[in-house]
Amino acid sequence: MPVPRWRRAAIGTAITASAFAGVYLLLSKFAGFGHTWSEIRHANPAWLALGAALELLSLGGYMALFAGVVARGVARIGWWVSVQIPLAGIAALRVLATGGAGGFAVQAWALDRAGMPARTIASRLVTNVVIQYAVYLGALAVCGIGLWTRVLPGGGSFAVTLVPALFAVAVIAGVATLGVLPAAPERWLAAPARDPTWSRQVRRWLLVAYATVRTGVRCALALLARPRPWLLGALVYWGFDVAVLWCAFRAFGEAPAVPVVIAAYFVGTLADLLPFPGGIGGVDGGMIGVLLAFGVPSGRAVVAVLVYRAFSFWLPTLPGVASYFKLRATVRGWQRAARDVAATDAQPLAGPRISSIVEQ
């Protein structure tokens, strides 16, 4: 059943409004730091320029990973579309800050319109996330344990070193275990006839979700066992983004020890799970709090994190919002081409779709 035009317009308006809300809140946050603005005016422009360049390279890593893991083998997704989809997704990720749900929705919608089956979309997005966050969790574990044992310089308390590291190890172990678990037997799908309809439906949803996630995890483990060049995109994405925070410190003088910057980055970005537009009040507050726990002076911590957040928010968001609208035009072109083919062949196109779910 086609989605009404008014609903599509409402979705576009909502995303645009969310983007402007995030921009407004971010500006309001910056405007409250008079002393901070004074310090920013005295920043070393060379370090700021390097930070901006590294943020763009980080985006390039994200797009390379997406193209290699998710978009491979899709006829409609050439190199230009493989840029549009992740850029639009990362803009939604930055603006909505809901643990990645907004970015997944945009990417799933575009992939569905490109003709990818729903189950394939879900499993490939899971694979992409597992590979991407394997780097995140690995860095969190290694850095946290290294700081706590004093193998790495920087010190730090149990709460900001070992606790996040143990959390990362637990998640890694859980995901790896999921990848080696057996497939759910078909008999599990057969619920007793006396069970309510909703119970049978929930059972089916859970089993489909289990099978999809398990497939995605197993594919990620297989790819990690046989590395491809585009897997380096995950390292580039996280590594260069951390380097932007380090450059933000260097723009105002000396930076803390590199392990401290890494720990502050990865522990602070856990706050991205909080549902604030752009992660405002979450990520930046988390990073500043961790830096203070490591003994970094408050003034330096605040100004460096705010400069970093300006780069990490604006540089992906502005081209990302533009990519979203360009992507909508691309999708409309696909739809026109599909209608032309259908009219020529006098046969309706078929296949599993999830667009109506995403667009609702």
CSV table of C-alpha atoms in Angstrom, one decimal:
chain,number,residue,atom,x,y,z
A,1,MET,CA,0.0,0.0,0.0
A,2,PRO,CA,1.6,3.3,-1.0
A,3,VAL,CA,2.4,5.8,1.7
A,4,PRO,CA,0.4,9.0,1.4
A,5,ARG,CA,2.3,12.1,0.2
A,6,TRP,CA,1.3,14.1,3.3
A,7,ARG,CA,2.9,11.5,5.5
A,8,ARG,CA,6.2,11.6,3.5
A,9,ALA,CA,6.1,15.4,3.7
A,10,ALA,CA,5.5,15.2,7.5
A,11,ILE,CA,8.5,12.9,7.9
A,12,GLY,CA,10.8,15.3,5.9
A,13,THR,CA,9.5,18.2,8.0
A,14,ALA,CA,10.1,16.4,11.2
A,15,ILE,CA,13.7,15.5,10.3
A,16,THR,CA,14.4,19.1,9.2
A,17,ALA,CA,12.8,20.5,12.4
A,18,SER,CA,14.9,18.1,14.5
A,19,ALA,CA,18.0,19.3,12.7
A,20,PHE,CA,17.2,23.0,13.4
A,21,ALA,CA,16.3,22.1,17.0
A,22,GLY,CA,19.7,20.5,17.4
A,23,VAL,CA,21.4,23.6,15.9
A,24,TYR,CA,19.5,26.0,18.1
A,25,LEU,CA,20.3,24.1,21.3
A,26,LEU,CA,23.9,23.8,20.3
A,27,LEU,CA,24.2,27.5,19.7
A,28,SER,CA,22.4,28.2,23.0
A,29,LYS,CA,24.9,26.0,24.8
A,30,PHE,CA,27.8,27.8,23.2
A,31,ALA,CA,26.4,31.2,23.9
A,32,GLY,CA,26.4,30.6,27.6
A,33,PHE,CA,30.2,30.4,27.8
A,34,GLY,CA,31.5,34.0,27.5
A,35,HIS,CA,34.9,33.1,28.9
A,36,THR,CA,35.0,30.0,26.7
A,37,TRP,CA,34.4,32.1,23.6
A,38,SER,CA,37.2,34.4,24.6
A,39,GLU,CA,39.5,31.5,24.8
A,40,ILE,CA,38.4,30.1,21.5
A,41,ARG,CA,39.3,33.4,19.8
A,42,HIS,CA,42.9,32.7,20.9
A,43,ALA,CA,43.0,29.2,19.5
A,44,ASN,CA,45.8,28.1,17.2
A,45,PRO,CA,44.2,28.1,13.8
A,46,ALA,CA,46.6,25.4,12.4
A,47,TRP,CA,45.4,22.9,15.0
A,48,LEU,CA,41.8,23.8,14.3
A,49,ALA,CA,42.3,23.3,10.6
A,50,LEU,CA,43.9,19.9,11.3
A,51,GLY,CA,41.0,19.0,13.5
A,52,ALA,CA,38.5,19.9,10.7
A,53,ALA,CA,40.5,17.8,8.2
A,54,LEU,CA,40.6,14.8,10.5
A,55,GLU,CA,36.9,15.0,11.0
A,56,LEU,CA,36.3,14.8,7.3
A,57,LEU,CA,38.7,11.9,7.1
A,58,SER,CA,36.7,10.2,9.9
A,59,LEU,CA,33.6,10.6,7.8
A,60,GLY,CA,35.4,9.0,4.9
A,61,GLY,CA,36.1,6.0,7.0
A,62,TYR,CA,32.5,5.7,8.0
A,63,MET,CA,31.4,5.9,4.4
A,64,ALA,CA,34.0,3.3,3.3
A,65,LEU,CA,32.9,0.8,5.9
A,66,PHE,CA,29.2,1.3,4.9
A,67,ALA,CA,30.0,0.8,1.2
A,68,GLY,CA,32.0,-2.3,1.8
A,69,VAL,CA,29.7,-4.0,4.4
A,70,VAL,CA,26.2,-2.8,3.7
A,71,ALA,CA,26.0,-1.5,0.1
A,72,ARG,CA,28.0,-4.1,-1.7
A,73,GLY,CA,26.4,-5.9,-4.6
A,74,VAL,CA,23.4,-3.5,-4.9
A,75,ALA,CA,23.0,-2.4,-8.6
A,76,ARG,CA,21.3,0.9,-7.8
A,77,ILE,CA,23.9,2.0,-5.2
A,78,GLY,CA,26.9,3.4,-7.0
A,79,TRP,CA,29.7,5.4,-5.4
A,80,TRP,CA,27.6,8.6,-5.2
A,81,VAL,CA,24.6,7.0,-3.6
A,82,SER,CA,26.9,5.1,-1.2
A,83,VAL,CA,28.0,8.5,-0.1
A,84,GLN,CA,24.5,10.0,0.2
A,85,ILE,CA,23.1,7.1,2.4
A,86,PRO,CA,25.7,7.1,5.2
A,87,LEU,CA,26.0,10.9,5.2
A,88,ALA,CA,22.2,11.2,5.6
A,89,GLY,CA,22.3,8.4,8.3
A,90,ILE,CA,25.1,10.0,10.3
A,91,ALA,CA,23.3,13.4,10.2
A,92,ALA,CA,20.3,11.7,11.8
A,93,LEU,CA,22.6,10.0,14.2
A,94,ARG,CA,24.1,13.3,15.3
A,95,VAL,CA,20.8,15.3,15.4
A,96,LEU,CA,18.6,12.7,17.1
A,97,ALA,CA,21.2,11.0,19.3
A,98,THR,CA,19.1,7.9,20.1
A,99,GLY,CA,21.8,5.3,20.1
A,100,GLY,CA,21.9,5.2,16.3
A,101,ALA,CA,18.2,4.4,15.8
A,102,GLY,CA,17.6,7.5,13.7
A,103,GLY,CA,20.6,6.8,11.4
A,104,PHE,CA,19.5,3.1,11.0
A,105,ALA,CA,16.0,4.2,10.0
A,106,VAL,CA,17.2,6.5,7.3
A,107,GLN,CA,19.7,4.0,5.9
A,108,ALA,CA,17.1,1.1,6.0
A,109,TRP,CA,14.6,3.3,4.2
A,110,ALA,CA,17.1,4.1,1.4
A,111,LEU,CA,18.3,0.5,1.1
A,112,ASP,CA,14.7,-0.8,0.9
A,113,ARG,CA,14.0,1.7,-1.9
A,114,ALA,CA,17.1,0.4,-3.7
A,115,GLY,CA,15.5,-3.0,-3.7
A,116,MET,CA,17.4,-4.8,-0.9
A,117,PRO,CA,15.2,-7.4,0.9
A,118,ALA,CA,14.2,-6.5,4.5
A,119,ARG,CA,16.0,-9.4,6.1
A,120,THR,CA,19.3,-8.6,4.2
A,121,ILE,CA,19.0,-4.9,5.3
A,122,ALA,CA,18.7,-5.8,8.9
A,123,SER,CA,21.5,-8.4,9.0
A,124,ARG,CA,23.9,-6.1,7.0
A,125,LEU,CA,23.2,-3.2,9.3
A,126,VAL,CA,23.9,-5.5,12.3
A,127,THR,CA,27.2,-6.6,10.7
A,128,ASN,CA,28.2,-3.0,10.1
A,129,VAL,CA,27.4,-2.1,13.7
A,130,VAL,CA,29.3,-5.1,15.1
A,131,ILE,CA,32.4,-4.3,13.1
A,132,GLN,CA,32.2,-0.6,13.9
A,133,TYR,CA,31.7,-1.1,17.6
A,134,ALA,CA,34.3,-3.8,17.9
A,135,VAL,CA,36.9,-1.0,17.5
A,136,TYR,CA,35.0,1.1,20.0
A,137,LEU,CA,34.7,-1.6,22.7
A,138,GLY,CA,38.2,-2.9,22.1
A,139,ALA,CA,39.7,0.6,22.6
A,140,LEU,CA,37.5,1.1,25.7
A,141,ALA,CA,38.7,-2.2,27.2
A,142,VAL,CA,42.4,-1.8,26.3
A,143,CYS,CA,42.7,1.8,27.4
A,144,GLY,CA,40.7,1.3,30.6
A,145,ILE,CA,42.7,-1.7,31.7
A,146,GLY,CA,46.0,0.0,30.7
A,147,LEU,CA,45.2,3.1,32.7
A,148,TRP,CA,44.0,1.2,35.8
A,149,THR,CA,47.1,-1.0,35.8
A,150,ARG,CA,49.3,2.0,35.1
A,151,VAL,CA,50.7,0.4,32.0
A,152,LEU,CA,49.5,3.4,30.1
A,153,PRO,CA,50.2,7.0,31.4
A,154,GLY,CA,47.4,9.1,32.9
A,155,GLY,CA,46.2,7.3,36.0
A,156,GLY,CA,42.5,7.6,36.7
A,157,SER,CA,40.1,6.1,39.3
A,158,PHE,CA,38.5,2.7,39.2
A,159,ALA,CA,35.1,4.3,38.1
A,160,VAL,CA,36.5,5.8,34.9
A,161,THR,CA,39.0,3.1,33.9
A,162,LEU,CA,38.2,-0.4,35.0
A,163,VAL,CA,34.4,-0.2,35.2
A,164,PRO,CA,34.0,0.9,31.5
A,165,ALA,CA,36.7,-1.6,30.5
A,166,LEU,CA,34.8,-4.5,32.2
A,167,PHE,CA,31.5,-3.3,30.6
A,168,ALA,CA,33.3,-3.4,27.2
A,169,VAL,CA,34.6,-6.9,27.8
A,170,ALA,CA,31.2,-8.1,28.9
A,171,VAL,CA,29.6,-6.7,25.7
A,172,ILE,CA,32.3,-8.2,23.5
A,173,ALA,CA,31.8,-11.6,25.1
A,174,GLY,CA,28.1,-11.4,24.8
A,175,VAL,CA,28.1,-10.5,21.1
A,176,ALA,CA,30.7,-13.2,20.3
A,177,THR,CA,28.7,-15.8,22.1
A,178,LEU,CA,25.6,-14.8,20.1
A,179,GLY,CA,27.6,-15.5,16.9
A,180,VAL,CA,28.3,-19.1,17.9
A,181,LEU,CA,24.9,-20.0,19.2
A,182,PRO,CA,22.9,-22.5,17.1
A,183,ALA,CA,20.0,-21.4,14.9
A,184,ALA,CA,16.6,-21.5,16.5
A,185,PRO,CA,14.8,-24.8,15.7
A,186,GLU,CA,11.8,-24.4,13.3
A,187,ARG,CA,9.6,-26.1,15.9
A,188,TRP,CA,10.0,-23.0,18.1
A,189,LEU,CA,7.9,-21.1,15.6
A,190,ALA,CA,5.0,-23.5,16.1
A,191,ALA,CA,3.0,-22.1,19.0
A,192,PRO,CA,0.2,-24.1,20.6
A,193,ALA,CA,-3.1,-23.4,18.9
A,194,ARG,CA,-4.6,-22.3,22.2
A,195,ASP,CA,-2.1,-19.5,22.6
A,196,PRO,CA,-3.5,-16.0,21.8
A,197,THR,CA,-2.7,-14.5,18.4
A,198,TRP,CA,-0.6,-11.8,19.8
A,199,SER,CA,1.5,-14.4,21.7
A,200,ARG,CA,2.2,-16.3,18.5
A,201,GLN,CA,3.1,-13.1,16.7
A,202,VAL,CA,5.5,-11.9,19.5
A,203,ARG,CA,7.1,-15.4,19.4
A,204,ARG,CA,7.6,-15.1,15.6
A,205,TRP,CA,9.0,-11.6,15.9
A,206,LEU,CA,11.5,-12.6,18.6
A,207,LEU,CA,12.7,-15.6,16.6
A,208,VAL,CA,13.1,-13.6,13.4
A,209,ALA,CA,15.0,-10.9,15.3
A,210,TYR,CA,17.2,-13.6,16.9
A,211,ALA,CA,17.9,-15.1,13.5
A,212,THR,CA,18.6,-11.8,11.9
A,213,VAL,CA,21.0,-10.6,14.6
A,214,ARG,CA,22.7,-13.9,14.7
A,215,THR,CA,23.3,-13.8,11.0
A,216,GLY,CA,24.7,-10.3,11.2
A,217,VAL,CA,27.0,-11.2,14.0
A,218,ARG,CA,28.3,-14.3,12.3
A,219,CYS,CA,28.9,-12.4,9.1
A,220,ALA,CA,30.9,-9.7,11.1
A,221,LEU,CA,33.0,-12.4,12.7
A,222,ALA,CA,33.7,-14.0,9.4
A,223,LEU,CA,34.7,-10.6,7.9
A,224,LEU,CA,37.0,-9.8,10.8
A,225,ALA,CA,38.6,-13.3,10.5
A,226,ARG,CA,39.5,-12.4,6.8
A,227,PRO,CA,40.1,-8.7,6.8
A,228,ARG,CA,39.3,-6.6,3.7
A,229,PRO,CA,40.8,-3.1,3.1
A,230,TRP,CA,37.5,-1.4,3.7
A,231,LEU,CA,37.3,-2.8,7.2
A,232,LEU,CA,40.0,-0.1,8.0
A,233,GLY,CA,37.1,2.3,7.7
A,234,ALA,CA,36.1,1.5,11.3
A,235,LEU,CA,39.6,2.3,12.6
A,236,VAL,CA,39.7,5.5,10.5
A,237,TYR,CA,36.2,6.6,11.7
A,238,TRP,CA,37.0,6.2,15.4
A,239,GLY,CA,40.7,7.0,15.4
A,240,PHE,CA,40.5,10.2,13.5
A,241,ASP,CA,37.5,11.4,15.5
A,242,VAL,CA,39.5,10.9,18.7
A,243,ALA,CA,42.3,12.8,17.1
A,244,VAL,CA,40.0,15.7,16.6
A,245,LEU,CA,39.5,15.9,20.4
A,246,TRP,CA,43.3,15.8,20.8
A,247,CYS,CA,43.7,18.6,18.3
A,248,ALA,CA,41.1,20.7,20.1
A,249,PHE,CA,43.3,20.5,23.2
A,250,ARG,CA,46.5,21.3,21.3
A,251,ALA,CA,44.8,24.4,19.8
A,252,PHE,CA,44.9,25.9,23.3
A,253,GLY,CA,48.2,24.5,24.6
A,254,GLU,CA,49.3,21.1,25.8
A,255,ALA,CA,47.0,18.1,25.6
A,256,PRO,CA,46.5,15.4,28.3
A,257,ALA,CA,48.1,12.0,27.8
A,258,VAL,CA,46.8,10.3,24.8
A,259,PRO,CA,45.2,7.4,26.8
A,260,VAL,CA,43.3,10.0,28.9
A,261,VAL,CA,41.9,11.6,25.7
A,262,ILE,CA,40.9,8.2,24.4
A,263,ALA,CA,39.2,7.2,27.6
A,264,ALA,CA,37.4,10.5,27.9
A,265,TYR,CA,36.2,10.2,24.3
A,266,PHE,CA,34.9,6.6,24.5
A,267,VAL,CA,33.4,6.8,28.0
A,268,GLY,CA,31.9,10.2,27.2
A,269,THR,CA,30.3,9.0,24.0
A,270,LEU,CA,28.3,6.4,25.9
A,271,ALA,CA,26.0,9.3,26.7
A,272,ASP,CA,25.0,9.3,23.0
A,273,LEU,CA,22.4,6.8,24.1
A,274,LEU,CA,20.6,9.6,25.9
A,275,PRO,CA,17.7,11.0,23.7
A,276,PHE,CA,19.0,14.6,23.4
A,277,PRO,CA,19.1,16.4,20.1
A,278,GLY,CA,22.7,16.2,18.9
A,279,GLY,CA,23.6,14.6,22.2
A,280,ILE,CA,23.7,18.0,23.8
A,281,GLY,CA,24.2,17.8,27.5
A,282,GLY,CA,25.0,14.1,27.1
A,283,VAL,CA,28.2,13.5,25.1
A,284,ASP,CA,29.9,16.8,25.9
A,285,GLY,CA,28.9,16.6,29.6
A,286,GLY,CA,30.1,13.0,29.7
A,287,MET,CA,33.5,13.9,28.2
A,288,ILE,CA,34.0,16.9,30.4
A,289,GLY,CA,33.1,14.8,33.5
A,290,VAL,CA,35.6,12.1,32.6
A,291,LEU,CA,38.4,14.6,31.9
A,292,LEU,CA,37.8,16.3,35.2
A,293,ALA,CA,38.0,12.9,36.9
A,294,PHE,CA,41.4,12.5,35.3
A,295,GLY,CA,42.5,15.8,36.8
A,296,VAL,CA,42.3,18.0,33.6
A,297,PRO,CA,41.7,21.6,34.5
A,298,SER,CA,38.0,22.5,34.0
A,299,GLY,CA,38.6,25.5,31.7
A,300,ARG,CA,40.8,23.5,29.3
A,301,ALA,CA,38.4,20.5,29.4
A,302,VAL,CA,35.3,22.6,28.6
A,303,VAL,CA,36.8,24.6,25.8
A,304,ALA,CA,38.4,21.6,24.1
A,305,VAL,CA,35.3,19.5,24.3
A,306,LEU,CA,33.1,22.3,22.9
A,307,VAL,CA,35.4,22.9,20.0
A,308,TYR,CA,35.5,19.1,19.4
A,309,ARG,CA,31.7,18.9,19.5
A,310,ALA,CA,31.4,21.9,17.1
A,311,PHE,CA,33.5,19.9,14.5
A,312,SER,CA,31.8,16.5,15.2
A,313,PHE,CA,28.3,18.0,15.0
A,314,TRP,CA,28.5,20.6,12.2
A,315,LEU,CA,30.8,18.9,9.7
A,316,PRO,CA,28.7,15.7,9.4
A,317,THR,CA,25.3,17.4,9.9
A,318,LEU,CA,25.4,20.1,7.3
A,319,PRO,CA,26.4,17.9,4.4
A,320,GLY,CA,24.3,15.1,5.9
A,321,VAL,CA,21.1,17.1,5.8
A,322,ALA,CA,21.8,18.1,2.2
A,323,SER,CA,22.5,14.5,1.4
A,324,TYR,CA,19.2,13.5,2.9
A,325,PHE,CA,17.2,15.7,0.6
A,326,LYS,CA,19.4,14.7,-2.4
A,327,LEU,CA,18.8,11.0,-1.4
A,328,ARG,CA,15.0,11.7,-1.4
A,329,ALA,CA,15.4,13.0,-5.0
A,330,THR,CA,17.4,9.9,-5.9
A,331,VAL,CA,14.7,7.6,-4.5
A,332,ARG,CA,12.0,9.4,-6.4
A,333,GLY,CA,14.1,8.7,-9.6
A,334,TRP,CA,14.2,5.0,-8.7
A,335,GLN,CA,10.4,5.0,-8.2
A,336,ARG,CA,9.8,6.7,-11.5
A,337,ALA,CA,12.1,4.2,-13.2
A,338,ALA,CA,10.2,1.3,-11.5
A,339,ARG,CA,6.9,2.7,-12.6
A,340,ASP,CA,8.1,3.0,-16.2
A,341,VAL,CA,9.3,-0.6,-16.1
A,342,ALA,CA,6.1,-1.8,-14.6
A,343,ALA,CA,4.0,0.0,-17.2
A,344,THR,CA,6.2,-1.5,-20.0
A,345,ASP,CA,6.1,-5.0,-18.7
A,346,ALA,CA,2.5,-4.7,-17.3
A,347,GLN,CA,3.7,-6.6,-14.3
A,348,PRO,CA,3.8,-5.3,-10.7
A,349,LEU,CA,7.1,-5.3,-8.9
A,350,ALA,CA,7.2,-7.7,-5.9
A,351,GLY,CA,9.4,-8.3,-2.9
A,352,PRO,CA,9.6,-7.7,0.8
A,353,ARG,CA,9.4,-4.0,1.7
A,354,ILE,CA,10.0,-2.2,5.0
A,355,SER,CA,9.6,1.4,3.7
A,356,SER,CA,6.1,1.8,5.2
A,357,ILE,CA,7.4,0.7,8.6
A,358,VAL,CA,10.4,3.1,8.5
A,359,GLU,CA,8.4,6.0,7.1
A,360,GLN,CA,5.7,5.7,9.8
